[in-house]
Tab-separated table of C-alpha atoms and ligand atoms in Angstrom:
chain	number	residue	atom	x	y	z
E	173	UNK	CA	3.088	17.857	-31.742
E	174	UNK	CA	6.532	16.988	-31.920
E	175	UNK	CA	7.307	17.980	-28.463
E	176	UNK	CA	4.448	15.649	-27.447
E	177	UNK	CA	6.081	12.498	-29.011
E	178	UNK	CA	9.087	13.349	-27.891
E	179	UNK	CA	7.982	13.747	-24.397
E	180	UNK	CA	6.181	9.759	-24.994
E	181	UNK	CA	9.479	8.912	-26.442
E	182	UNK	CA	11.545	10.060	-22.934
E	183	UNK	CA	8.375	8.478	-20.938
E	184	UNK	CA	8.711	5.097	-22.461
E	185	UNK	CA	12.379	5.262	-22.216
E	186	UNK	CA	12.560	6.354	-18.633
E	187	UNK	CA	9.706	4.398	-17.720
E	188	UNK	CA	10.722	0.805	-19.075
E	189	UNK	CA	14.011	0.097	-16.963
E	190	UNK	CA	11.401	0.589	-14.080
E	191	UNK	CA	9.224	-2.210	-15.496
E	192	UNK	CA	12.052	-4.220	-16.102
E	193	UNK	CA	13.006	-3.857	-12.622
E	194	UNK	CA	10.381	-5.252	-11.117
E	195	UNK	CA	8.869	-7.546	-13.532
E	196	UNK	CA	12.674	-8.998	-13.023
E	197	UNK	CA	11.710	-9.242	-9.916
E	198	UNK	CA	11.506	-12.004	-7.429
E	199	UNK	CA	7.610	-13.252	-5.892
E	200	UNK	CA	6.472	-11.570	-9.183
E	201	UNK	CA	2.318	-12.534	-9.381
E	202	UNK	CA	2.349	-13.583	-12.616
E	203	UNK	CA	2.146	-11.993	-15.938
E	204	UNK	CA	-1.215	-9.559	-17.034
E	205	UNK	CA	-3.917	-11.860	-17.994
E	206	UNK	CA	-5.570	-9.849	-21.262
E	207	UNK	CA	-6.291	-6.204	-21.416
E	208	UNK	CA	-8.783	-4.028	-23.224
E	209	UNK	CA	-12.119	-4.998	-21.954
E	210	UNK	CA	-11.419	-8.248	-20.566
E	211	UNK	CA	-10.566	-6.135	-17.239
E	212	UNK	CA	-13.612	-4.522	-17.093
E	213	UNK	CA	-15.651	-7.665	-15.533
E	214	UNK	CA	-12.520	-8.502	-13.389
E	215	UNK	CA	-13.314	-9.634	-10.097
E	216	UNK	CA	-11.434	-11.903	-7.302
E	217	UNK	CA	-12.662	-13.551	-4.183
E	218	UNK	CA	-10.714	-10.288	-1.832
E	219	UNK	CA	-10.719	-7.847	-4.498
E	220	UNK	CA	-13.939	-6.051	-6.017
E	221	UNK	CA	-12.817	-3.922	-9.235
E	222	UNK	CA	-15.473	-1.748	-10.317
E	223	UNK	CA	-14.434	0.325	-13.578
E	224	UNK	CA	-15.652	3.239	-14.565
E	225	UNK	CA	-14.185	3.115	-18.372
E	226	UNK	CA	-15.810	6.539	-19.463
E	227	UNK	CA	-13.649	7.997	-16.208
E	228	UNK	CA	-10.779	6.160	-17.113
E	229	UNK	CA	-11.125	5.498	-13.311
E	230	UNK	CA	-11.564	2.303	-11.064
E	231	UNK	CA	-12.559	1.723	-7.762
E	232	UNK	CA	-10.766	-0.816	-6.392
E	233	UNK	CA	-12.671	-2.208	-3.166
E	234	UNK	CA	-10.546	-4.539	-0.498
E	235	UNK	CA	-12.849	-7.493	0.675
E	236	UNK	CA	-10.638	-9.484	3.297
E	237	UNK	CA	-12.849	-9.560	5.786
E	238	UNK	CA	-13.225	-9.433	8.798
E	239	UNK	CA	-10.316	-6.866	8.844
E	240	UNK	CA	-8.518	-6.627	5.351
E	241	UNK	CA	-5.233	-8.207	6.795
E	242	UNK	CA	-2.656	-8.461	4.142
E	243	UNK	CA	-2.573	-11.871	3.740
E	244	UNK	CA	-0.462	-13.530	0.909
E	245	UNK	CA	-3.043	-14.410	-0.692
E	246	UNK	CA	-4.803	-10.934	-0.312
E	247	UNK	CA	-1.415	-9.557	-1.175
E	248	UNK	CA	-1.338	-11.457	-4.497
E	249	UNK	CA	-4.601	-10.295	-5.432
E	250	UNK	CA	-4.381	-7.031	-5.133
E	251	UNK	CA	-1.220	-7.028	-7.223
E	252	UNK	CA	-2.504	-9.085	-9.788
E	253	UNK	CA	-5.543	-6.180	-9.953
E	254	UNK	CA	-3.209	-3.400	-10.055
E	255	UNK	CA	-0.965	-4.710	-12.744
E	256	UNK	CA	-4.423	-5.759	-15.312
E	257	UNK	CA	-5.640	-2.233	-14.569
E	258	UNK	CA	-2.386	-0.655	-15.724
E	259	UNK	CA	-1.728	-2.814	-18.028
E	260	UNK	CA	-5.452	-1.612	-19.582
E	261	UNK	CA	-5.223	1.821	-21.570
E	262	UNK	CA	-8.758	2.563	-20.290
E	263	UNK	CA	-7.772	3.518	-17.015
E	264	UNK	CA	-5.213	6.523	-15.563
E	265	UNK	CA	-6.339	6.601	-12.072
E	266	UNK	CA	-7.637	3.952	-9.445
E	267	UNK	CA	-9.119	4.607	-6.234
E	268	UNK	CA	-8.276	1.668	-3.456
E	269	UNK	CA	-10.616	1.567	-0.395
E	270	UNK	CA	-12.438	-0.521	1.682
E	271	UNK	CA	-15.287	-3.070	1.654
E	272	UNK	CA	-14.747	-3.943	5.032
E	273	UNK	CA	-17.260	-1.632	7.401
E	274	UNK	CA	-14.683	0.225	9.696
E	275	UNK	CA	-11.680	-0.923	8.465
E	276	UNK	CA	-9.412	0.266	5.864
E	277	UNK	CA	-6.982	-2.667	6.485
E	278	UNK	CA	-5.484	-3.777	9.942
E	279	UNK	CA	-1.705	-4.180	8.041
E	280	UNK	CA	0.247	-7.201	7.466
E	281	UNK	CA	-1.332	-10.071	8.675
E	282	UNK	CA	0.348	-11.209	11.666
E	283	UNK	CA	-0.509	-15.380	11.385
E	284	UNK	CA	2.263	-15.060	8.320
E	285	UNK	CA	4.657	-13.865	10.581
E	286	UNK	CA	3.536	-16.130	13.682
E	287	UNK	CA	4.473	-19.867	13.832
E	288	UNK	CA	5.610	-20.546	10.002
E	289	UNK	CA	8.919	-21.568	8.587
E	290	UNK	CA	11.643	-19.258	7.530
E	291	UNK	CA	10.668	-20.164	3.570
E	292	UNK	CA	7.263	-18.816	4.677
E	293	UNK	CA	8.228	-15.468	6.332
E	294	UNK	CA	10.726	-14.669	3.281
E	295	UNK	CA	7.790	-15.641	1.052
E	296	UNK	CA	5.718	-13.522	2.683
E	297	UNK	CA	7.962	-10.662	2.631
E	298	UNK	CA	8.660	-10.764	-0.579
E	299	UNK	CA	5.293	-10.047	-1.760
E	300	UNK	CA	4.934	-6.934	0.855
E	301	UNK	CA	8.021	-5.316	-0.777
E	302	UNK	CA	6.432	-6.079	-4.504
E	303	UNK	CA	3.092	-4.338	-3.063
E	304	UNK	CA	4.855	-1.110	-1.547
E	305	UNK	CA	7.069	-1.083	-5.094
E	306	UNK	CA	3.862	-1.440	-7.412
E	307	UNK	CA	1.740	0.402	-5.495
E	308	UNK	CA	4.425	3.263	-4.956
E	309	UNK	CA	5.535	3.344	-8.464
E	310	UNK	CA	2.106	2.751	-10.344
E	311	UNK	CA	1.726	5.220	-13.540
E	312	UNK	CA	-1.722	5.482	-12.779
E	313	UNK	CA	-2.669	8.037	-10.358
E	314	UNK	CA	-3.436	6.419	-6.887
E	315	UNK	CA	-6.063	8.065	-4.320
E	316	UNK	CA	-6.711	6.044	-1.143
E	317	UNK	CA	-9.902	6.872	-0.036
E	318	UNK	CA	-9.528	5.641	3.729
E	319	UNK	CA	-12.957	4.769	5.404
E	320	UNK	CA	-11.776	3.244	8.157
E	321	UNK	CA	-9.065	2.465	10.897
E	322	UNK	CA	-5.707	1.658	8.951
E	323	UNK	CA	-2.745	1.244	11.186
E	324	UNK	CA	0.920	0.076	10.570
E	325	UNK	CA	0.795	-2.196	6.950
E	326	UNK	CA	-2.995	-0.433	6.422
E	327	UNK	CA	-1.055	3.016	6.781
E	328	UNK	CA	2.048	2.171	4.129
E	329	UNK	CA	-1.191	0.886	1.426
E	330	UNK	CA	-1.920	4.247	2.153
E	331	UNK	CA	1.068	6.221	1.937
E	332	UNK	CA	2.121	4.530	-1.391
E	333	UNK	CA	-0.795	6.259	-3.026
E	334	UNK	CA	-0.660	9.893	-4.468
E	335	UNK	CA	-3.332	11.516	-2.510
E	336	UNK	CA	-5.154	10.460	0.686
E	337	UNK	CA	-8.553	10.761	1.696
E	338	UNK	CA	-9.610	9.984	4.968
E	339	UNK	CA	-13.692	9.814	6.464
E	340	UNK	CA	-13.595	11.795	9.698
E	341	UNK	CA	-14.779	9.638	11.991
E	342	UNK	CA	-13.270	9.549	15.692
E	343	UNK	CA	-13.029	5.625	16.100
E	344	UNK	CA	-10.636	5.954	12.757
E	345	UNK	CA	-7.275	6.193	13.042
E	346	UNK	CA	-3.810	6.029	10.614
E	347	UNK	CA	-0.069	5.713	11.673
E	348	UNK	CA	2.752	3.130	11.459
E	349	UNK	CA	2.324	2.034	15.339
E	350	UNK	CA	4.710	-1.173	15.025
E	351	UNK	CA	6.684	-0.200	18.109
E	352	UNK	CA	3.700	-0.857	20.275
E	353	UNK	CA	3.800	-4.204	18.696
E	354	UNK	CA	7.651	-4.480	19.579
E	355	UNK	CA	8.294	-4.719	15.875
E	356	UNK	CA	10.333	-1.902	13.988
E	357	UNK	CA	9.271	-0.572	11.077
E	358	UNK	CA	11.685	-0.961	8.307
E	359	UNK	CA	13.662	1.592	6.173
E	360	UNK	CA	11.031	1.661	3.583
E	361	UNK	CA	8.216	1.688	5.527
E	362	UNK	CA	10.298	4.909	7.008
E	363	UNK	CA	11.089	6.100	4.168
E	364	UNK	CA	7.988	6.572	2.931
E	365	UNK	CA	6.319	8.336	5.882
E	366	UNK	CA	9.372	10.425	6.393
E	367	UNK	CA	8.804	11.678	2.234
E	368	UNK	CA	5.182	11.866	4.002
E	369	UNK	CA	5.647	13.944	6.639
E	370	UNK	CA	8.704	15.322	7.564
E	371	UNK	CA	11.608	13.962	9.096
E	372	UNK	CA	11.192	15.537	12.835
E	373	UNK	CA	7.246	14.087	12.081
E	374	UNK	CA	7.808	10.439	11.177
E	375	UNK	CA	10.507	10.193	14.090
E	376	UNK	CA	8.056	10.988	16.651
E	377	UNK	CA	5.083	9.309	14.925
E	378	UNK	CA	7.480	5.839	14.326
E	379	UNK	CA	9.371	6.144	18.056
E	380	UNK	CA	6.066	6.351	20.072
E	381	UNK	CA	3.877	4.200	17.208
E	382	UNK	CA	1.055	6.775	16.664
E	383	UNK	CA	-2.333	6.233	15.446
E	384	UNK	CA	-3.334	9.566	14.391
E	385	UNK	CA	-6.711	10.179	14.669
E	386	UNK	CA	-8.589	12.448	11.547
E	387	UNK	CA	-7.876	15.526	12.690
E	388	UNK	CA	-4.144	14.746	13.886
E	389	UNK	CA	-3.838	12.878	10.741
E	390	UNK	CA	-4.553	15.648	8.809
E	391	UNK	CA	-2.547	18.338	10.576
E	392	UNK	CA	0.865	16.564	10.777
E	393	UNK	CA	0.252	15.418	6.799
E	394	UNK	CA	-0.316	11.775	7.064
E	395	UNK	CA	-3.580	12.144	4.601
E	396	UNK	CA	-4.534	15.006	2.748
E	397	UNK	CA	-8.049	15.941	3.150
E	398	UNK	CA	-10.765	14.642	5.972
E	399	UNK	CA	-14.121	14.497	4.742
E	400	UNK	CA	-17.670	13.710	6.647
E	401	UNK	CA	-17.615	9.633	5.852
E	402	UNK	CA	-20.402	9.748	3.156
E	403	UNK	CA	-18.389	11.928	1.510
E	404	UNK	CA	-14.928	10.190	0.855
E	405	UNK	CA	-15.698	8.245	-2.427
E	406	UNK	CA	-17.018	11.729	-4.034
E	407	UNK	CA	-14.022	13.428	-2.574
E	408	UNK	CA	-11.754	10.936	-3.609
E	409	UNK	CA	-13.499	10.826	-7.427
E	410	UNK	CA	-13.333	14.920	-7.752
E	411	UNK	CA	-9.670	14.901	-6.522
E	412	UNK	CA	-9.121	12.259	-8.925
E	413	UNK	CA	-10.495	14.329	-12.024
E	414	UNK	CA	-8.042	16.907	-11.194
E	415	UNK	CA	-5.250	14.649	-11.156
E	416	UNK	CA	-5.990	13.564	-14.667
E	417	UNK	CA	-6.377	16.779	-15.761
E	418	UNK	CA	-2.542	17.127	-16.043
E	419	UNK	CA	-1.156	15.341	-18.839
E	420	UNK	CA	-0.477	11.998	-17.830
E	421	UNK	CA	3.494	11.437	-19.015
E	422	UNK	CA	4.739	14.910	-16.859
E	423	UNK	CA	3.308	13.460	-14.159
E	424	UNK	CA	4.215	10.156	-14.334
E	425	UNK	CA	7.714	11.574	-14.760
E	426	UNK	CA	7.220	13.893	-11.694
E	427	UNK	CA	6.020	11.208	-9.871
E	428	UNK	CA	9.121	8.838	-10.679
E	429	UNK	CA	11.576	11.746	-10.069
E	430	UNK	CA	10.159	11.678	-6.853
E	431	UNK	CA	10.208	8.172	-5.320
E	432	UNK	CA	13.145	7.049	-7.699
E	433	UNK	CA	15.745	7.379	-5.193
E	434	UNK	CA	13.425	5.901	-2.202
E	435	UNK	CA	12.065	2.869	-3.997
E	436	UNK	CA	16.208	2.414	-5.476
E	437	UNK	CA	16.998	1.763	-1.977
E	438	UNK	CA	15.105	-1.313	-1.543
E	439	UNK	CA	15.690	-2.069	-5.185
E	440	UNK	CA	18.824	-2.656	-4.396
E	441	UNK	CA	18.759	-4.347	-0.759
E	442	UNK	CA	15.676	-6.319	-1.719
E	443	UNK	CA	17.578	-10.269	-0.735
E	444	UNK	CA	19.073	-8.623	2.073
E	445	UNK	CA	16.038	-6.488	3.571
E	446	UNK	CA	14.400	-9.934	3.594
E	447	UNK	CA	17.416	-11.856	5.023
E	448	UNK	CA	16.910	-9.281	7.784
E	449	UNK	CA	13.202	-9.695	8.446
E	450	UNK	CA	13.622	-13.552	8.517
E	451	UNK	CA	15.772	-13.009	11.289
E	452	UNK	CA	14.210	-10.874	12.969
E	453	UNK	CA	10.865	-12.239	12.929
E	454	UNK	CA	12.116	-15.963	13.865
E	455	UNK	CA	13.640	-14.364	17.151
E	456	UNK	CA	12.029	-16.316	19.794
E	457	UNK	CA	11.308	-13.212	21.487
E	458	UNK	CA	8.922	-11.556	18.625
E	459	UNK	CA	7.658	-14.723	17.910
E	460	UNK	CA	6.328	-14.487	21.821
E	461	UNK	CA	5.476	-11.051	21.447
E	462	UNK	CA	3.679	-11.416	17.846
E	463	UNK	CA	1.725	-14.371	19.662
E	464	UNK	CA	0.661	-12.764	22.831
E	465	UNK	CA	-0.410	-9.960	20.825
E	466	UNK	CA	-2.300	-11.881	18.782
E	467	UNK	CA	-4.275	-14.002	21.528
E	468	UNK	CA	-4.610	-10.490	23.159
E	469	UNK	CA	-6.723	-9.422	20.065
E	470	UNK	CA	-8.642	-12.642	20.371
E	471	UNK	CA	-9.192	-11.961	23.786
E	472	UNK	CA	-11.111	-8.874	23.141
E	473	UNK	CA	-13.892	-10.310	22.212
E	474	UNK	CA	-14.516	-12.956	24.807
R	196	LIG	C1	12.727	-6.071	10.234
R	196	LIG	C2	11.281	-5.749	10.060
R	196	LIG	C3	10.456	-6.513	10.979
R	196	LIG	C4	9.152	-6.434	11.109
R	196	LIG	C5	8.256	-5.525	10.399
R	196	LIG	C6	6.847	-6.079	10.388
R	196	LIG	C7	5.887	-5.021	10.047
R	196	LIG	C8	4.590	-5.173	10.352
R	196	LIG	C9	3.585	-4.173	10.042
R	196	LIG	C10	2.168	-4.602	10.379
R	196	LIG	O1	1.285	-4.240	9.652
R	196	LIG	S1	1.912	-5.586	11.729
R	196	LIG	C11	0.156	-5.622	11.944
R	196	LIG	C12	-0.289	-4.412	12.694
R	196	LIG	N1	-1.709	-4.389	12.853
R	196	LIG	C13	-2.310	-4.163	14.011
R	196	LIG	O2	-1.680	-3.959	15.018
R	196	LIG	C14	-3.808	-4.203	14.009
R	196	LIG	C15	-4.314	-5.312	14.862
R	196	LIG	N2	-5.766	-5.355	14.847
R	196	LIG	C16	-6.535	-4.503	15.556
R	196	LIG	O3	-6.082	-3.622	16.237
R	196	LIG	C17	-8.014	-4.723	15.461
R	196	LIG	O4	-8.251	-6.002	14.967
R	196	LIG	C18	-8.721	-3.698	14.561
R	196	LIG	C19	-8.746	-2.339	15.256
R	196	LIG	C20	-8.076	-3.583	13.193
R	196	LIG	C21	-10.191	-4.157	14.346
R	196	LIG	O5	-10.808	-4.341	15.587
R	196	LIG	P1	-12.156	-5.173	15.652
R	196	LIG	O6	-13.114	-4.713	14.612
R	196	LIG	O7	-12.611	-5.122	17.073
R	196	LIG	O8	-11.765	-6.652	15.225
R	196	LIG	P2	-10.972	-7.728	16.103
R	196	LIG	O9	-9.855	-7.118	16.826
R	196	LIG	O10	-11.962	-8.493	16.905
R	196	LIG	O11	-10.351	-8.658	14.965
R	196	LIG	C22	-11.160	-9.543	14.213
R	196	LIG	C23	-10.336	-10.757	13.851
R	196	LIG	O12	-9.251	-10.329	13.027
R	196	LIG	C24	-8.008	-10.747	13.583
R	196	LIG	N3	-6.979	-9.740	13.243
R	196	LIG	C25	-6.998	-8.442	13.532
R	196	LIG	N4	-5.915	-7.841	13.036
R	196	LIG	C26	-5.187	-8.790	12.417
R	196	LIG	C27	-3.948	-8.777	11.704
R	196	LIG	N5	-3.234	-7.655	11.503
R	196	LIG	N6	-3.504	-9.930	11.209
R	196	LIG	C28	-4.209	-11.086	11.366
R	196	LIG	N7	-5.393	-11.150	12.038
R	196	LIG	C29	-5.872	-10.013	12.550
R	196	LIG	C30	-8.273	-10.820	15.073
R	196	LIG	O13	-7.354	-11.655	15.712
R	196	LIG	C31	-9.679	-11.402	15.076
R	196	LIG	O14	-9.543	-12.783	14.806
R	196	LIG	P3	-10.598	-13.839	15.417
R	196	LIG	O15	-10.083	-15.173	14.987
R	196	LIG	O16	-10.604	-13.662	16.898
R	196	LIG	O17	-11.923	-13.477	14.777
């Protein structure tokens, strides 16, 4: 008993600076709106929450279709779901996937980093740093269960969770391919799939941008398990069930003892990782590439 408080005690303690942190933090989306059951009905127009209270478990479905491009917008959404499920005592665990047949999420969304302003694109940035630091820090557990192609920004939603899940299905594919786009991935982004994978792993993966199909994907590490496709949300609900088994403050610890030192990193070069991307991305040269890429993908269809 007393070893149990004391372990909430050390929780709490360890756990708040982290809060602090990041509620501190700039392109915050806003405080929690309510808890307790008010969450349970919560819904938004990209974001489809559907609770399982008894569980302590919610699915949380991404609906920005056609391709679930992170769109500001999207972006805030999702955050703003994330933070009223944790901030809900009902639920330990969420499981993020897609609503979008096909697609997990196609990654940032490349018309906020085409053909805006420089207030936009460090906007913009902000709020994909506050995703990868919510998402990779959440105390709830976090299983993505991937049920469709996910590359570059698609693939770090993914790797911020604590368990992947991906449907085996050969026109899916995972991997941080932003060299093919002429873009480089930053440190976090790196960071994370190197924590992932392996160093030797994530430099071949992020040199040559590959999109791992299921099989690949699972050998070199980048998800855990590949399932047939109708079986990803029950995979992703029993592997769930185990995570909760363990009690929830030792793993939340574990799990911050972990990524501490990676998410510290961008903690701490947050103004100037975004200085950086403005920079970079108003180059007139990635500007051209981002927009030929773009009309390229338009192109496909006609
Ligand atoms: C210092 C650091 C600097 C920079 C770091 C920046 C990091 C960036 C990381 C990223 O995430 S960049 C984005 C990378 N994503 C991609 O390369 C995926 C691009 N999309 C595709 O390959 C395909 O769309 C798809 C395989 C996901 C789906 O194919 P399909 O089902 O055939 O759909 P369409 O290609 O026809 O696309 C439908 C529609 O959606 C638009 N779209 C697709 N992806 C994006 C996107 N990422 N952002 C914005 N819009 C996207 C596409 O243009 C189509 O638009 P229409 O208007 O023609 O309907």
């Amino acid at each position: 008993m007393a070893l149990a408080v004391g372990m909430r005690v050390l929780t709490r303690a360890l756990l708040r600076p982290w809060a602090r942190g990041l509620r501190a933090a700039p392109g915050r989306t806003g405080p929690a709106a309510g808890g307790g059951d008010g969450v349970r009905c919560f819904r938004s127009p990209r974001v489809l929450v559907e609770p399982d209270p008894a569980a302590g478990v919610a699915v949380v479905k991404m609906r920005n279709p056609p391709v679930n491009s992170l769109s500001l917008e999207f972006l805030t959404e999702l955050l703003i779901s994330l933070e009223k499920l944790e901030n809900d005592k009902t639920f330990h665990g969420i499981i993020i996937t897609s609503d979008c047949p096909g697609i997990f999420s196609a990654g940032l969304d490349l018309t906020e980093m085409c053909g805006r302003d420089p207030e936009h694109y460090a906007e913009y940035w902000k709020a994909v740093q506050e995703m990868w630091l919510r998402f990779y820090l959440s105390n709830l557990v976090v299983i993505a269960a991937i049920n469709g192609i996910s590359p570059a920004g698609g693939c770090l939603l993914s790797l911020t969770c604590d368990y992947r899940v991906l449907a085996n299905n050969p026109k899916y594919a995972i991997g941080l391919n932003e060299t093919l786009l002429g873009i480089v991935a930053p440190f976090w982004f790196k960071d994370t799939l190197v924590n992932t994978i392996g160093h030797r792993s994530a430099e071949r993966a992020l040199q040559l941008g590959l999109l791992f199909p299921p099989a690949e994907a699972l050998r070199v590490g980048v998800v855990d398990q590949v399932v047939p496709e109708d079986q990803v949300q029950s995979t992703a609900r029993s592997v769930m069930a185990q995570w909760l088994d363990i009690p929830d403050h030792a793993r939340q610890l574990t799990k911050i003892l972990m990524r501490k030192p990676t998410a510290d990193r961008l903690l701490t070069e947050r103004d100037a990782d975004i200085e950086n991307f403005v920079r970079f991305i108003c180059k007139d040269s990635i500007q051209k590439s981002l927009h030929a890429y773009l009309e390229k993908l338009k192109q496909k269809k006609g």
